[in-house]
Protein backbone atom coordinates (compact mmCIF):
# COMPACT_ATOMS: atom_id res chain seq x y z
CA UNK A 1 0.00 0.00 0.00
CA UNK A 2 2.78 2.31 0.78
CA UNK A 3 4.36 1.64 -2.56
CA UNK A 4 1.06 2.30 -4.35
CA UNK A 5 0.66 5.52 -2.52
CA UNK A 6 4.14 6.61 -3.52
CA UNK A 7 3.35 5.87 -7.13
CA UNK A 8 0.16 7.93 -7.00
CA UNK A 9 2.01 10.79 -5.43
CA UNK A 10 4.76 10.61 -7.99
CA UNK A 11 2.22 10.67 -10.75
CA UNK A 12 0.52 13.70 -9.30
CA UNK A 13 3.80 15.54 -9.00
CA UNK A 14 4.71 14.61 -12.55
CA UNK A 15 1.44 15.93 -13.90
CA UNK A 16 1.90 19.16 -11.99
CA UNK A 17 5.46 19.62 -13.13
CA UNK A 18 4.68 18.43 -16.71
CA UNK A 19 7.03 15.49 -16.42
CA UNK A 20 6.40 12.25 -18.33
CA UNK A 21 4.66 9.59 -16.30
CA UNK A 22 6.41 6.21 -16.25
CA UNK A 23 4.59 3.43 -18.13
CA UNK A 24 4.13 1.43 -14.97
CA UNK A 25 2.38 4.39 -13.45
CA UNK A 26 -0.31 4.70 -16.25
CA UNK A 27 -3.87 3.54 -15.58
CA UNK A 28 -5.70 1.27 -18.09
CA UNK A 29 -9.36 2.19 -18.31
CA UNK A 30 -11.77 -0.41 -19.85
CA UNK A 31 -14.90 1.00 -21.47
CA UNK A 32 -17.47 -1.83 -22.08
CA UNK A 33 -19.70 0.26 -24.31
CA UNK A 34 -16.84 1.28 -26.55
CA UNK A 35 -15.66 -2.31 -26.72
CA UNK A 36 -19.12 -3.55 -27.77
CA UNK A 37 -19.38 -0.81 -30.37
CA UNK A 38 -16.00 -1.77 -31.81
CA UNK A 39 -16.99 -5.45 -31.99
CA UNK A 40 -20.26 -4.60 -33.75
CA UNK A 41 -18.43 -2.37 -36.20
CA UNK A 42 -15.93 -5.13 -36.98
CA UNK A 43 -18.78 -7.65 -37.41
CA UNK A 44 -20.57 -5.34 -39.85
CA UNK A 45 -17.41 -4.84 -41.86
CA UNK A 46 -16.85 -8.58 -41.95
CA UNK A 47 -20.43 -9.12 -43.16
CA UNK A 48 -19.92 -6.56 -45.91
CA UNK A 49 -16.77 -8.38 -47.02
CA UNK A 50 -18.67 -11.69 -47.05
CA UNK A 51 -21.44 -10.08 -49.10
CA UNK A 52 -18.92 -8.75 -51.58
CA UNK A 53 -17.33 -12.18 -51.87
CA UNK A 54 -20.74 -13.78 -52.47
CA UNK A 55 -21.57 -11.14 -55.08
CA UNK A 56 -18.30 -11.78 -56.89
CA UNK A 57 -18.96 -15.52 -56.83
CA UNK A 58 -22.43 -14.98 -58.30
CA UNK A 59 -21.06 -12.73 -61.02
CA UNK A 60 -18.37 -15.28 -61.83
CA UNK A 61 -21.01 -18.04 -62.09
CA UNK A 62 -23.15 -15.81 -64.27
CA UNK A 63 -20.23 -15.24 -66.63
CA UNK A 64 -19.59 -18.99 -66.73
CA UNK A 65 -23.24 -19.63 -67.58
CA UNK A 66 -23.17 -16.95 -70.26
CA UNK A 67 -20.07 -18.52 -71.75
CA UNK A 68 -21.87 -21.89 -71.82
CA UNK A 69 -24.96 -20.33 -73.38
CA UNK A 70 -22.81 -18.73 -76.08
CA UNK A 71 -20.80 -21.88 -76.79
CA UNK A 72 -21.50 -23.33 -80.24
CA UNK A 73 -22.54 -26.93 -80.77
CA UNK A 74 -19.41 -28.91 -81.65
CA UNK A 75 -21.38 -31.21 -84.00
CA UNK A 76 -22.90 -30.19 -87.34
CA UNK A 77 -24.95 -32.33 -89.71
CA UNK A 78 -25.21 -29.63 -92.38
CA UNK A 79 -22.76 -31.22 -94.79
CA UNK A 80 -24.44 -34.63 -94.64
CA UNK A 81 -27.92 -33.12 -95.07
CA UNK A 82 -26.79 -31.06 -98.05
CA UNK A 83 -25.26 -34.17 -99.63
CA UNK A 84 -28.53 -36.09 -99.21
CA UNK A 85 -30.55 -33.28 -100.77
CA UNK A 86 -28.09 -33.00 -103.67
CA UNK A 87 -28.35 -36.73 -104.39
CA UNK A 88 -32.14 -36.50 -104.59
CA UNK A 89 -31.97 -33.38 -106.75
CA UNK A 90 -29.57 -35.09 -109.13
CA UNK A 91 -31.95 -38.01 -109.53
CA UNK A 92 -34.80 -35.64 -110.33
CA UNK A 93 -32.61 -33.74 -112.79
CA UNK A 94 -31.83 -37.02 -114.59
CA UNK A 95 -35.48 -37.51 -115.54
CA UNK A 96 -35.69 -38.99 -119.04
CA UNK A 97 -37.67 -37.72 -122.03
CA UNK A 98 -40.47 -35.54 -120.57
CA UNK A 99 -38.73 -34.00 -117.54
CA UNK A 100 -40.05 -31.64 -114.87
CA UNK A 101 -40.28 -28.75 -117.31
CA UNK A 102 -43.46 -26.92 -118.26
CA UNK A 103 -42.32 -26.20 -121.83
CA UNK A 104 -41.42 -29.83 -122.48
CA UNK A 105 -44.80 -30.95 -121.15
CA UNK A 106 -46.64 -28.44 -123.34
CA UNK A 107 -44.72 -29.55 -126.45
CA UNK A 108 -45.39 -33.22 -125.74
CA UNK A 109 -49.13 -32.71 -125.26
CA UNK A 110 -49.31 -30.67 -128.45
CA UNK A 111 -47.66 -33.48 -130.45
CA UNK A 112 -47.50 -37.02 -129.10
CA UNK A 113 -50.46 -36.66 -126.76
CA UNK A 114 -52.53 -34.42 -129.04
CA UNK A 115 -55.95 -35.73 -130.13
CA UNK A 116 -55.78 -37.96 -133.19
CA UNK A 117 -57.19 -36.22 -136.23
CA UNK A 118 -57.81 -37.22 -139.79
CA UNK A 119 -54.92 -35.04 -140.91
CA UNK A 120 -52.38 -37.35 -139.23
CA UNK A 121 -51.00 -40.22 -141.25
CA UNK A 122 -51.06 -43.77 -140.01
CA UNK A 123 -47.30 -43.61 -139.64
CA UNK A 124 -47.60 -40.53 -137.41
CA UNK A 125 -50.16 -42.28 -135.23
CA UNK A 126 -47.83 -45.24 -134.81
CA UNK A 127 -44.85 -43.01 -133.97
CA UNK A 128 -46.89 -41.03 -131.43
CA UNK A 129 -48.07 -44.23 -129.75
CA UNK A 130 -44.49 -45.49 -129.58
CA UNK A 131 -43.31 -42.17 -128.11
CA UNK A 132 -46.02 -42.23 -125.45
CA UNK A 133 -45.10 -45.76 -124.42
CA UNK A 134 -41.43 -44.81 -124.15
CA UNK A 135 -42.35 -41.80 -122.00
CA UNK A 136 -44.33 -43.98 -119.58
CA UNK A 137 -41.57 -46.57 -119.45
CA UNK A 138 -38.90 -43.93 -118.72
CA UNK A 139 -41.06 -42.21 -116.09
CA UNK A 140 -41.57 -45.53 -114.27
CA UNK A 141 -37.83 -46.14 -114.28
CA UNK A 142 -37.16 -42.60 -113.01
CA UNK A 143 -39.67 -43.05 -110.17
CA UNK A 144 -37.98 -46.29 -109.09
CA UNK A 145 -34.55 -44.61 -109.18
CA UNK A 146 -35.77 -41.73 -106.99
CA UNK A 147 -37.29 -44.20 -104.54
CA UNK A 148 -34.01 -46.11 -104.40
CA UNK A 149 -32.09 -42.89 -103.75
CA UNK A 150 -34.41 -41.87 -100.92
CA UNK A 151 -34.10 -45.32 -99.35
CA UNK A 152 -30.33 -44.89 -99.57
CA UNK A 153 -30.65 -41.67 -97.56
CA UNK A 154 -32.45 -43.42 -94.70
CA UNK A 155 -29.27 -44.80 -93.17
CA UNK A 156 -27.63 -41.37 -93.28
CA UNK A 157 -30.72 -39.83 -91.69
CA UNK A 158 -30.66 -42.44 -88.92
CA UNK A 159 -27.02 -41.68 -88.08
CA UNK A 160 -27.64 -37.92 -88.10
CA UNK A 161 -30.75 -38.22 -85.95
CA UNK A 162 -28.88 -40.24 -83.32
CA UNK A 163 -25.96 -37.80 -83.28
CA UNK A 164 -28.19 -34.74 -83.03
CA UNK A 165 -30.36 -36.16 -80.25
CA UNK A 166 -27.23 -37.08 -78.30
CA UNK A 167 -25.81 -33.58 -78.83
CA UNK A 168 -29.09 -32.00 -77.74
CA UNK A 169 -29.22 -34.05 -74.56
CA UNK A 170 -25.62 -33.19 -73.74
CA UNK A 171 -25.91 -29.48 -74.58
CA UNK A 172 -24.19 -27.30 -71.99
CA UNK A 173 -26.03 -24.09 -72.81
CA UNK A 174 -28.99 -22.52 -74.51
CA UNK A 175 -27.15 -21.87 -77.79
CA UNK A 176 -26.07 -25.50 -78.14
CA UNK A 177 -29.57 -26.73 -77.39
CA UNK A 178 -31.02 -24.29 -79.94
CA UNK A 179 -28.50 -25.29 -82.59
CA UNK A 180 -29.21 -28.96 -82.02
CA UNK A 181 -32.94 -28.27 -82.33
CA UNK A 182 -32.40 -26.29 -85.54
CA UNK A 183 -30.38 -29.12 -87.06
CA UNK A 184 -33.10 -31.61 -86.15
CA UNK A 185 -35.59 -29.34 -87.93
CA UNK A 186 -33.26 -29.23 -90.95
CA UNK A 187 -33.11 -33.03 -90.93
CA UNK A 188 -36.89 -33.15 -90.83
CA UNK A 189 -37.05 -30.73 -93.77
CA UNK A 190 -34.64 -32.92 -95.73
CA UNK A 191 -36.79 -35.97 -95.08
CA UNK A 192 -39.87 -34.06 -96.22
CA UNK A 193 -37.98 -33.05 -99.37
CA UNK A 194 -37.18 -36.71 -100.06
CA UNK A 195 -40.82 -37.63 -99.53
CA UNK A 196 -41.89 -34.84 -101.89
CA UNK A 197 -39.45 -36.10 -104.52
CA UNK A 198 -40.83 -39.64 -104.28
CA UNK A 199 -44.43 -38.48 -104.51
CA UNK A 200 -43.56 -36.21 -107.45
CA UNK A 201 -41.73 -38.92 -109.37
CA UNK A 202 -44.48 -41.42 -108.74
CA UNK A 203 -47.13 -38.89 -109.71
CA UNK A 204 -45.25 -38.13 -112.95
CA UNK A 205 -45.19 -41.81 -113.87
CA UNK A 206 -48.88 -42.25 -113.08
CA UNK A 207 -49.84 -39.09 -114.99
CA UNK A 208 -47.93 -40.16 -118.10
CA UNK A 209 -49.47 -43.63 -117.90
CA UNK A 210 -52.95 -42.13 -117.65
CA UNK A 211 -52.19 -39.80 -120.57
CA UNK A 212 -50.96 -42.77 -122.59
CA UNK A 213 -54.18 -44.69 -121.98
CA UNK A 214 -56.31 -41.68 -122.88
CA UNK A 215 -54.36 -41.07 -126.08
CA UNK A 216 -54.48 -44.75 -126.97
CA UNK A 217 -58.27 -44.74 -126.66
CA UNK A 218 -58.51 -41.60 -128.79
CA UNK A 219 -56.16 -43.05 -131.38
CA UNK A 220 -58.09 -46.32 -131.36
CA UNK A 221 -61.31 -44.49 -132.16
CA UNK A 222 -59.60 -42.65 -135.01
CA UNK A 223 -58.19 -45.86 -136.42
CA UNK A 224 -61.60 -47.51 -136.13
CA UNK A 225 -63.16 -44.58 -137.95
CA UNK A 226 -60.59 -44.87 -140.71
CA UNK A 227 -61.13 -48.58 -140.97
CA UNK A 228 -64.87 -48.14 -141.26
CA UNK A 229 -64.43 -45.38 -143.80
CA UNK A 230 -62.07 -47.55 -145.77
CA UNK A 231 -64.55 -50.41 -145.59
CA UNK A 232 -67.38 -48.24 -146.78
CA UNK A 233 -65.29 -46.99 -149.65
CA UNK A 234 -64.33 -50.54 -150.55
CA UNK A 235 -67.97 -51.63 -150.54
CA UNK A 236 -68.96 -48.67 -152.68
CA UNK A 237 -66.28 -49.48 -155.21
CA UNK A 238 -67.42 -53.10 -155.38
CA UNK A 239 -71.03 -52.07 -155.93
CA UNK A 240 -69.98 -49.78 -158.76
CA UNK A 241 -67.98 -52.57 -160.33
CA UNK A 242 -70.97 -54.94 -160.36
CA UNK A 243 -73.15 -52.31 -161.98
PDB file of N, CA and C in Angstrom, residues 1 8 15 25 37 117 119 127 131 134-135 137 144 148 204 227 229 242:
ATOM      1  N   UNK A   1       0.841  -1.197   0.000  1.00  0.00           N
ATOM      2  CA  UNK A   1       0.000   0.000   0.000  1.00  0.00           C
ATOM      3  C   UNK A   1       0.877   1.248   0.000  1.00  0.00           C
ATOM      4  N   UNK A   8       1.202   6.928  -6.745  1.00  0.00           N
ATOM      5  CA  UNK A   8       0.157   7.930  -7.000  1.00  0.00           C
ATOM      6  C   UNK A   8       0.704   9.332  -6.752  1.00  0.00           C
ATOM      7  N   UNK A  15       2.441  15.181 -13.142  1.00  0.00           N
ATOM      8  CA  UNK A  15       1.437  15.928 -13.900  1.00  0.00           C
ATOM      9  C   UNK A  15       1.555  17.418 -13.626  1.00  0.00           C
ATOM     10  N   UNK A  25       3.238   3.557 -14.284  1.00  0.00           N
ATOM     11  CA  UNK A  25       2.381   4.389 -13.454  1.00  0.00           C
ATOM     12  C   UNK A  25       1.073   4.741 -14.162  1.00  0.00           C
ATOM     13  N   UNK A  37     -19.202  -1.547 -29.109  1.00  0.00           N
ATOM     14  CA  UNK A  37     -19.378  -0.811 -30.374  1.00  0.00           C
ATOM     15  C   UNK A  37     -18.313  -1.212 -31.379  1.00  0.00           C
ATOM     16  N   UNK A 117     -56.309 -36.841-135.234  1.00  0.00           N
ATOM     17  CA  UNK A 117     -57.193 -36.221-136.228  1.00  0.00           C
ATOM     18  C   UNK A 117     -56.987 -36.909-137.575  1.00  0.00           C
ATOM     19  N   UNK A 119     -56.055 -35.584-140.161  1.00  0.00           N
ATOM     20  CA  UNK A 119     -54.919 -35.038-140.908  1.00  0.00           C
ATOM     21  C   UNK A 119     -53.618 -35.796-140.632  1.00  0.00           C
ATOM     22  N   UNK A 127     -46.013 -43.635-134.631  1.00  0.00           N
ATOM     23  CA  UNK A 127     -44.855 -43.007-133.972  1.00  0.00           C
ATOM     24  C   UNK A 127     -45.265 -42.327-132.657  1.00  0.00           C
ATOM     25  N   UNK A 131     -43.909 -43.202-128.951  1.00  0.00           N
ATOM     26  CA  UNK A 131     -43.310 -42.170-128.109  1.00  0.00           C
ATOM     27  C   UNK A 131     -43.988 -42.125-126.747  1.00  0.00           C
ATOM     28  N   UNK A 134     -42.796 -45.038-124.625  1.00  0.00           N
ATOM     29  CA  UNK A 134     -41.425 -44.807-124.151  1.00  0.00           C
ATOM     30  C   UNK A 134     -41.407 -43.800-123.003  1.00  0.00           C
ATOM     31  N   UNK A 135     -42.264 -42.778-123.092  1.00  0.00           N
ATOM     32  CA  UNK A 135     -42.353 -41.801-122.003  1.00  0.00           C
ATOM     33  C   UNK A 135     -42.804 -42.465-120.705  1.00  0.00           C
ATOM     34  N   UNK A 137     -42.615 -45.634-119.892  1.00  0.00           N
ATOM     35  CA  UNK A 137     -41.575 -46.572-119.453  1.00  0.00           C
ATOM     36  C   UNK A 137     -40.445 -45.821-118.737  1.00  0.00           C
ATOM     37  N   UNK A 144     -38.658 -45.241-109.856  1.00  0.00           N
ATOM     38  CA  UNK A 144     -37.981 -46.287-109.090  1.00  0.00           C
ATOM     39  C   UNK A 144     -36.583 -45.834-108.664  1.00  0.00           C
ATOM     40  N   UNK A 148     -35.235 -45.452-104.855  1.00  0.00           N
ATOM     41  CA  UNK A 148     -34.012 -46.113-104.399  1.00  0.00           C
ATOM     42  C   UNK A 148     -33.056 -45.114-103.752  1.00  0.00           C
ATOM     43  N   UNK A 204     -45.613 -38.321-111.534  1.00  0.00           N
ATOM     44  CA  UNK A 204     -45.249 -38.131-112.947  1.00  0.00           C
ATOM     45  C   UNK A 204     -45.466 -39.409-113.737  1.00  0.00           C
ATOM     46  N   UNK A 227     -60.861 -47.242-140.471  1.00  0.00           N
ATOM     47  CA  UNK A 227     -61.133 -48.582-140.972  1.00  0.00           C
ATOM     48  C   UNK A 227     -62.546 -48.672-141.530  1.00  0.00           C
ATOM     49  N   UNK A 229     -64.370 -46.197-142.593  1.00  0.00           N
ATOM     50  CA  UNK A 229     -64.432 -45.376-143.802  1.00  0.00           C
ATOM     51  C   UNK A 229     -63.835 -46.104-144.983  1.00  0.00           C
ATOM     52  N   UNK A 242     -69.949 -53.993-159.956  1.00  0.00           N
ATOM     53  CA  UNK A 242     -70.974 -54.938-160.361  1.00  0.00           C
ATOM     54  C   UNK A 242     -72.002 -54.291-161.263  1.00  0.00           C
TER      55      UNK A 242
END
